PDB file of C-alpha atoms in Angstrom:
ATOM      1  CA  ASP A   1     210.005 213.428  58.694  1.00 54.00           C
ATOM      2  CA  ALA A   2     210.265 215.970  55.898  1.00 62.00           C
ATOM      3  CA  GLY A   3     206.515 216.693  55.722  1.00 93.00           C
ATOM      4  CA  ILE A   4     205.812 214.545  52.675  1.00 96.00           C
ATOM      5  CA  THR A   5     202.709 212.395  52.385  1.00 96.00           C
ATOM      6  CA  GLN A   6     202.152 209.956  49.549  1.00 97.00           C
ATOM      7  CA  SER A   7     198.745 208.468  48.822  1.00 96.00           C
ATOM      8  CA  PRO A   8     197.706 205.785  48.457  1.00 97.00           C
ATOM      9  CA  ARG A   9     200.459 203.756  50.133  1.00 96.00           C
ATOM     10  CA  HIS A  10     199.389 200.580  48.347  1.00 97.00           C
ATOM     11  CA  LYS A  11     197.291 199.983  45.250  1.00 97.00           C
ATOM     12  CA  VAL A  12     196.415 196.989  43.132  1.00 97.00           C
ATOM     13  CA  THR A  13     194.744 197.585  39.792  1.00 95.00           C
ATOM     14  CA  GLU A  14     194.263 196.033  36.396  1.00 96.00           C
ATOM     15  CA  THR A  15     196.053 196.609  33.128  1.00 97.00           C
ATOM     16  CA  GLY A  16     194.503 199.407  31.103  1.00 96.00           C
ATOM     17  CA  THR A  17     193.007 201.336  34.004  1.00 95.00           C
ATOM     18  CA  PRO A  18     194.044 204.914  34.838  1.00 95.00           C
ATOM     19  CA  VAL A  19     195.937 205.443  38.091  1.00 97.00           C
ATOM     20  CA  THR A  20     196.806 208.661  39.899  1.00 98.00           C
ATOM     21  CA  LEU A  21     199.286 208.897  42.740  1.00 98.00           C
ATOM     22  CA  ARG A  22     199.431 211.965  44.949  1.00 98.00           C
ATOM     23  CA  CYS A  23     202.325 213.607  46.720  1.00 98.00           C
ATOM     24  CA  HIS A  24     201.563 216.310  49.279  1.00 98.00           C
ATOM     25  CA  GLN A  25     204.191 218.430  51.043  1.00 97.00           C
ATOM     26  CA  THR A  26     203.919 220.859  53.928  1.00 96.00           C
ATOM     27  CA  GLU A  27     207.423 222.348  53.534  1.00 94.00           C
ATOM     28  CA  ASN A  28     206.662 224.882  50.777  1.00 93.00           C
ATOM     29  CA  HIS A  29     209.639 223.524  48.816  1.00 93.00           C
ATOM     30  CA  ARG A  30     209.946 224.614  45.223  1.00 92.00           C
ATOM     31  CA  TYR A  31     211.033 221.366  43.589  1.00 93.00           C
ATOM     32  CA  MET A  32     209.177 218.063  43.566  1.00 95.00           C
ATOM     33  CA  TYR A  33     210.083 214.752  41.942  1.00 96.00           C
ATOM     34  CA  TRP A  34     208.610 211.361  41.118  1.00 97.00           C
ATOM     35  CA  TYR A  35     210.837 208.266  41.044  1.00 96.00           C
ATOM     36  CA  ARG A  36     210.252 204.599  40.532  1.00 97.00           C
ATOM     37  CA  GLN A  37     212.297 201.932  42.286  1.00 96.00           C
ATOM     38  CA  ASP A  38     212.802 198.494  40.806  1.00 93.00           C
ATOM     39  CA  PRO A  39     215.199 195.684  41.766  1.00 86.00           C
ATOM     40  CA  GLY A  40     218.564 196.151  40.101  1.00 80.00           C
ATOM     41  CA  HIS A  41     217.799 199.689  38.939  1.00 83.00           C
ATOM     42  CA  GLY A  42     217.849 201.788  42.065  1.00 86.00           C
ATOM     43  CA  LEU A  43     215.810 204.977  41.861  1.00 93.00           C
ATOM     44  CA  ARG A  44     214.998 206.364  38.426  1.00 93.00           C
ATOM     45  CA  LEU A  45     213.519 209.788  37.835  1.00 93.00           C
ATOM     46  CA  ILE A  46     210.160 209.868  36.043  1.00 96.00           C
ATOM     47  CA  HIS A  47     209.217 213.560  36.076  1.00 96.00           C
ATOM     48  CA  TYR A  48     210.029 216.582  38.148  1.00 94.00           C
ATOM     49  CA  SER A  49     208.582 220.013  38.818  1.00 95.00           C
ATOM     50  CA  TYR A  50     210.416 223.287  39.324  1.00 90.00           C
ATOM     51  CA  GLY A  51     207.339 225.297  40.214  1.00 91.00           C
ATOM     52  CA  VAL A  52     203.567 225.479  39.879  1.00 94.00           C
ATOM     53  CA  LYS A  53     202.599 224.349  36.378  1.00 93.00           C
ATOM     54  CA  ASP A  54     206.301 223.890  35.498  1.00 94.00           C
ATOM     55  CA  THR A  55     207.290 220.271  34.920  1.00 95.00           C
ATOM     56  CA  ASP A  56     209.837 218.358  32.896  1.00 93.00           C
ATOM     57  CA  LYS A  57     210.669 214.787  31.943  1.00 94.00           C
ATOM     58  CA  GLY A  58     213.124 212.527  33.702  1.00 92.00           C
ATOM     59  CA  GLU A  59     214.882 209.458  32.365  1.00 90.00           C
ATOM     60  CA  VAL A  60     211.862 207.076  32.378  1.00 94.00           C
ATOM     61  CA  SER A  61     208.904 209.334  31.551  1.00 95.00           C
ATOM     62  CA  ASP A  62     207.155 207.256  28.854  1.00 95.00           C
ATOM     63  CA  GLY A  63     203.653 206.238  29.944  1.00 95.00           C
ATOM     64  CA  TYR A  64     203.485 208.819  32.744  1.00 97.00           C
ATOM     65  CA  SER A  65     202.172 212.353  33.053  1.00 97.00           C
ATOM     66  CA  VAL A  66     202.302 214.802  35.939  1.00 97.00           C
ATOM     67  CA  SER A  67     200.564 217.928  37.102  1.00 97.00           C
ATOM     68  CA  ARG A  68     201.297 220.551  39.706  1.00 97.00           C
ATOM     69  CA  SER A  69     198.481 223.057  40.196  1.00 96.00           C
ATOM     70  CA  LYS A  70     199.542 224.007  43.727  1.00 96.00           C
ATOM     71  CA  THR A  71     202.920 224.268  45.419  1.00 96.00           C
ATOM     72  CA  GLU A  72     202.050 221.513  47.860  1.00 97.00           C
ATOM     73  CA  ASP A  73     200.684 218.852  45.480  1.00 97.00           C
ATOM     74  CA  PHE A  74     202.365 216.890  42.698  1.00 98.00           C
ATOM     75  CA  LEU A  75     200.288 214.241  40.927  1.00 98.00           C
ATOM     76  CA  LEU A  76     201.606 211.320  38.899  1.00 98.00           C
ATOM     77  CA  THR A  77     199.178 209.733  36.412  1.00 98.00           C
ATOM     78  CA  LEU A  78     199.397 206.484  34.519  1.00 97.00           C
ATOM     79  CA  GLU A  79     196.816 207.009  31.767  1.00 92.00           C
ATOM     80  CA  SER A  80     196.549 203.310  30.938  1.00 95.00           C
ATOM     81  CA  ALA A  81     198.515 201.189  33.364  1.00 95.00           C
ATOM     82  CA  THR A  82     200.675 198.319  32.107  1.00 96.00           C
ATOM     83  CA  SER A  83     202.259 195.465  34.039  1.00 96.00           C
ATOM     84  CA  SER A  84     205.715 196.983  33.428  1.00 96.00           C
ATOM     85  CA  GLN A  85     204.656 199.898  35.604  1.00 97.00           C
ATOM     86  CA  THR A  86     204.365 197.663  38.647  1.00 97.00           C
ATOM     87  CA  SER A  87     206.857 199.273  40.987  1.00 97.00           C
ATOM     88  CA  VAL A  88     207.379 201.268  44.149  1.00 97.00           C
ATOM     89  CA  TYR A  89     206.950 204.982  43.495  1.00 98.00           C
ATOM     90  CA  PHE A  90     208.647 207.644  45.576  1.00 97.00           C
ATOM     91  CA  CYS A  91     208.034 211.342  45.751  1.00 97.00           C
ATOM     92  CA  ALA A  92     210.811 213.702  46.805  1.00 96.00           C
ATOM     93  CA  ILE A  93     211.093 217.423  47.496  1.00 95.00           C
ATOM     94  CA  SER A  94     213.954 219.899  47.482  1.00 91.00           C
ATOM     95  CA  ASP A  95     214.187 223.507  48.518  1.00 88.00           C
ATOM     96  CA  ARG A  96     215.256 226.310  46.208  1.00 79.00           C
ATOM     97  CA  GLY A  97     218.952 227.125  46.149  1.00 74.00           C
ATOM     98  CA  ALA A  98     221.923 225.335  44.704  1.00 69.00           C
ATOM     99  CA  ASP A  99     222.838 221.882  45.956  1.00 73.00           C
ATOM    100  CA  GLN A 100     219.835 221.472  48.214  1.00 80.00           C
ATOM    101  CA  PRO A 101     219.384 217.743  48.951  1.00 84.00           C
ATOM    102  CA  GLN A 102     216.201 215.851  48.162  1.00 89.00           C
ATOM    103  CA  HIS A 103     214.003 214.420  50.904  1.00 92.00           C
ATOM    104  CA  PHE A 104     211.772 211.449  50.213  1.00 95.00           C
ATOM    105  CA  GLY A 105     208.304 210.243  51.103  1.00 95.00           C
ATOM    106  CA  ASP A 106     207.632 206.675  52.220  1.00 94.00           C
ATOM    107  CA  GLY A 107     206.536 205.402  48.825  1.00 96.00           C
ATOM    108  CA  THR A 108     203.513 203.894  47.079  1.00 97.00           C
ATOM    109  CA  ARG A 109     203.584 200.218  46.191  1.00 96.00           C
ATOM    110  CA  LEU A 110     201.664 199.804  42.925  1.00 97.00           C
ATOM    111  CA  SER A 111     200.791 196.407  41.480  1.00 97.00           C
ATOM    112  CA  ILE A 112     199.241 196.140  38.027  1.00 97.00           C
ATOM    113  CA  LEU A 113     197.754 192.766  37.217  1.00 94.00           C
TER     114      LEU A 113
ATOM    115  CA  GLY B   1     224.386 205.823  29.276  1.00 60.00           C
ATOM    116  CA  GLN B   2     225.323 207.385  32.545  1.00 65.00           C
ATOM    117  CA  GLN B   3     226.107 204.983  35.371  1.00 82.00           C
ATOM    118  CA  LEU B   4     227.091 205.109  38.970  1.00 91.00           C
ATOM    119  CA  ASN B   5     228.747 201.847  39.922  1.00 93.00           C
ATOM    120  CA  GLN B   6     228.267 200.911  43.532  1.00 95.00           C
ATOM    121  CA  SER B   7     230.217 198.112  45.130  1.00 95.00           C
ATOM    122  CA  PRO B   8     229.692 195.738  46.622  1.00 96.00           C
ATOM    123  CA  GLN B   9     226.092 195.024  45.619  1.00 94.00           C
ATOM    124  CA  SER B  10     225.488 193.303  48.951  1.00 95.00           C
ATOM    125  CA  MET B  11     227.352 192.674  52.198  1.00 95.00           C
ATOM    126  CA  PHE B  12     226.864 190.370  55.148  1.00 96.00           C
ATOM    127  CA  ILE B  13     228.822 191.411  58.233  1.00 95.00           C
ATOM    128  CA  GLN B  14     228.970 190.634  61.926  1.00 97.00           C
ATOM    129  CA  GLU B  15     227.763 193.191  64.404  1.00 97.00           C
ATOM    130  CA  GLY B  16     230.668 195.349  65.528  1.00 97.00           C
ATOM    131  CA  GLU B  17     232.598 195.129  62.254  1.00 97.00           C
ATOM    132  CA  ASP B  18     233.490 198.132  60.159  1.00 97.00           C
ATOM    133  CA  VAL B  19     231.961 198.502  56.688  1.00 96.00           C
ATOM    134  CA  SER B  20     233.271 200.175  53.563  1.00 97.00           C
ATOM    135  CA  MET B  21     231.441 200.727  50.286  1.00 97.00           C
ATOM    136  CA  ASN B  22     232.156 202.886  47.287  1.00 96.00           C
ATOM    137  CA  CYS B  23     230.664 204.528  44.263  1.00 97.00           C
ATOM    138  CA  THR B  24     232.415 205.357  41.000  1.00 96.00           C
ATOM    139  CA  SER B  25     231.526 207.209  37.827  1.00 95.00           C
ATOM    140  CA  SER B  26     233.130 207.706  34.435  1.00 92.00           C
ATOM    141  CA  SER B  27     232.056 211.374  34.560  1.00 93.00           C
ATOM    142  CA  ILE B  28     232.957 214.205  36.880  1.00 94.00           C
ATOM    143  CA  PHE B  29     230.330 215.395  39.342  1.00 93.00           C
ATOM    144  CA  ASN B  30     230.629 218.256  41.787  1.00 90.00           C
ATOM    145  CA  THR B  31     228.184 217.064  44.442  1.00 91.00           C
ATOM    146  CA  TRP B  32     227.939 213.557  45.888  1.00 94.00           C
ATOM    147  CA  LEU B  33     225.395 212.319  48.405  1.00 94.00           C
ATOM    148  CA  TRP B  34     224.794 209.149  50.402  1.00 96.00           C
ATOM    149  CA  TYR B  35     221.300 207.956  51.310  1.00 96.00           C
ATOM    150  CA  LYS B  36     220.075 205.013  53.386  1.00 97.00           C
ATOM    151  CA  GLN B  37     216.794 203.216  52.812  1.00 96.00           C
ATOM    152  CA  ASP B  38     215.185 201.120  55.529  1.00 95.00           C
ATOM    153  CA  PRO B  39     212.720 198.407  54.476  1.00 89.00           C
ATOM    154  CA  GLY B  40     209.334 199.865  53.537  1.00 88.00           C
ATOM    155  CA  GLU B  41     210.497 203.465  53.765  1.00 92.00           C
ATOM    156  CA  GLY B  42     211.922 206.156  51.547  1.00 93.00           C
ATOM    157  CA  PRO B  43     215.638 206.969  51.349  1.00 94.00           C
ATOM    158  CA  VAL B  44     217.027 209.255  54.032  1.00 94.00           C
ATOM    159  CA  LEU B  45     219.978 211.564  53.454  1.00 93.00           C
ATOM    160  CA  LEU B  46     223.078 210.575  55.445  1.00 95.00           C
ATOM    161  CA  ILE B  47     225.869 212.786  54.156  1.00 95.00           C
ATOM    162  CA  ALA B  48     226.290 215.395  51.407  1.00 93.00           C
ATOM    163  CA  LEU B  49     229.720 216.189  49.922  1.00 94.00           C
ATOM    164  CA  TYR B  50     230.354 219.389  48.007  1.00 92.00           C
ATOM    165  CA  LYS B  51     234.132 219.707  47.680  1.00 93.00           C
ATOM    166  CA  ALA B  52     236.642 217.344  46.067  1.00 94.00           C
ATOM    167  CA  GLY B  53     238.784 215.673  48.709  1.00 94.00           C
ATOM    168  CA  GLU B  54     236.270 216.533  51.436  1.00 93.00           C
ATOM    169  CA  LEU B  55     235.949 214.054  54.315  1.00 95.00           C
ATOM    170  CA  THR B  56     232.733 214.365  56.312  1.00 95.00           C
ATOM    171  CA  SER B  57     231.480 212.447  59.343  1.00 95.00           C
ATOM    172  CA  ASN B  58     228.019 211.886  60.761  1.00 93.00           C
ATOM    173  CA  GLY B  59     228.288 209.835  63.947  1.00 95.00           C
ATOM    174  CA  ARG B  60     229.698 206.432  63.018  1.00 97.00           C
ATOM    175  CA  LEU B  61     229.501 207.266  59.312  1.00 97.00           C
ATOM    176  CA  THR B  62     232.337 208.823  57.334  1.00 97.00           C
ATOM    177  CA  ALA B  63     232.202 209.710  53.655  1.00 97.00           C
ATOM    178  CA  GLN B  64     234.805 211.098  51.290  1.00 96.00           C
ATOM    179  CA  PHE B  65     234.466 212.896  47.977  1.00 96.00           C
ATOM    180  CA  GLY B  66     237.258 211.634  45.722  1.00 95.00           C
ATOM    181  CA  ILE B  67     239.863 214.095  44.547  1.00 96.00           C
ATOM    182  CA  THR B  68     239.180 213.214  40.901  1.00 95.00           C
ATOM    183  CA  ARG B  69     235.463 214.004  41.457  1.00 95.00           C
ATOM    184  CA  LYS B  70     234.641 210.605  39.959  1.00 96.00           C
ATOM    185  CA  ASP B  71     234.195 208.607  43.129  1.00 96.00           C
ATOM    186  CA  SER B  72     233.138 208.558  46.764  1.00 97.00           C
ATOM    187  CA  PHE B  73     233.247 206.085  49.596  1.00 97.00           C
ATOM    188  CA  LEU B  74     231.191 205.544  52.731  1.00 98.00           C
ATOM    189  CA  ASN B  75     232.522 203.894  55.880  1.00 98.00           C
ATOM    190  CA  ILE B  76     230.456 202.706  58.822  1.00 97.00           C
ATOM    191  CA  SER B  77     232.344 201.939  62.008  1.00 97.00           C
ATOM    192  CA  ALA B  78     231.297 199.408  64.672  1.00 97.00           C
ATOM    193  CA  SER B  79     228.156 198.284  62.835  1.00 97.00           C
ATOM    194  CA  ILE B  80     224.918 197.675  64.753  1.00 96.00           C
ATOM    195  CA  PRO B  81     221.735 195.831  63.715  1.00 95.00           C
ATOM    196  CA  SER B  82     219.902 199.045  62.799  1.00 95.00           C
ATOM    197  CA  ASP B  83     222.515 199.719  60.105  1.00 96.00           C
ATOM    198  CA  VAL B  84     220.685 197.133  57.980  1.00 96.00           C
ATOM    199  CA  GLY B  85     219.291 198.607  54.789  1.00 96.00           C
ATOM    200  CA  ILE B  86     220.200 199.718  51.299  1.00 96.00           C
ATOM    201  CA  TYR B  87     222.794 202.454  50.871  1.00 97.00           C
ATOM    202  CA  PHE B  88     222.601 204.602  47.743  1.00 96.00           C
ATOM    203  CA  CYS B  89     225.089 207.044  46.371  1.00 96.00           C
ATOM    204  CA  ALA B  90     223.770 209.898  44.251  1.00 94.00           C
ATOM    205  CA  VAL B  91     225.257 212.751  42.264  1.00 93.00           C
ATOM    206  CA  LEU B  92     223.886 216.147  41.366  1.00 87.00           C
ATOM    207  CA  LYS B  93     223.276 215.682  37.680  1.00 81.00           C
ATOM    208  CA  LEU B  94     221.586 218.951  36.760  1.00 73.00           C
ATOM    209  CA  ARG B  95     221.798 222.069  38.882  1.00 68.00           C
ATOM    210  CA  ARG B  96     218.401 223.031  37.509  1.00 72.00           C
ATOM    211  CA  ALA B  97     215.900 221.778  40.074  1.00 75.00           C
ATOM    212  CA  ASN B  98     218.698 219.994  41.970  1.00 78.00           C
ATOM    213  CA  ASN B  99     218.258 216.841  39.886  1.00 84.00           C
ATOM    214  CA  LEU B 100     219.984 213.742  41.220  1.00 88.00           C
ATOM    215  CA  PHE B 101     221.152 210.516  39.591  1.00 91.00           C
ATOM    216  CA  PHE B 102     221.284 207.433  41.820  1.00 93.00           C
ATOM    217  CA  GLY B 103     223.468 204.367  41.975  1.00 93.00           C
ATOM    218  CA  THR B 104     221.886 200.925  42.220  1.00 92.00           C
ATOM    219  CA  GLY B 105     222.634 200.542  45.909  1.00 94.00           C
ATOM    220  CA  THR B 106     224.556 198.361  48.363  1.00 96.00           C
ATOM    221  CA  ARG B 107     222.395 196.083  50.503  1.00 95.00           C
ATOM    222  CA  LEU B 108     223.843 195.679  53.999  1.00 97.00           C
ATOM    223  CA  THR B 109     222.916 192.850  56.349  1.00 97.00           C
ATOM    224  CA  VAL B 110     224.255 192.909  59.916  1.00 96.00           C
ATOM    225  CA  ILE B 111     224.339 189.587  61.747  1.00 94.00           C
ATOM    226  CA  PRO B 112     223.878 189.996  65.510  1.00 90.00           C
TER     227      PRO B 112
END
């Protein structure tokens, strides 16, 4: 495994509640990413980080925020969860240097009722 | 918008058969990757391709980076039950932070 831990692995919550997902890495990689995976859409990038306190939006960032206060942790927050955010969320990491591949965690299954 | 078209969307094959799947784009990309996702797990990198025309093998897997830089294919020889899963192609979309863009996947089922 690439030293990536996602928590929680499963969560069920109600519409309108805040939700925070955590990604923790032990590889000291510079780049971290949050994706969502939905049937028919593959993996879509939500936000990514290119260093501590440096983050940027991906293709489906609306309704999500992120924070990276330490190299090893990247948090994804849904401020007010909606049913459309029910999905499987994956964290990935990549080392510095051109063309370094991304390595993925095992995902968090989030259901919003 | 940008799209990576993977085909076929799903495949059912007998154990021992060879498998071929491909991925095409309307844009040129200089790095192509193939990932496999087992049920309940995250995608795992199989093969990375960095040079147009490059043919790379990883055990029973062979992948090629198309000469036009708009496509790639993945072959699996002598399939086995553990080959079951979803295969994704991906391209390096932005060199900044090594950002990738993924195809929608090919779901492979191997019948013993």
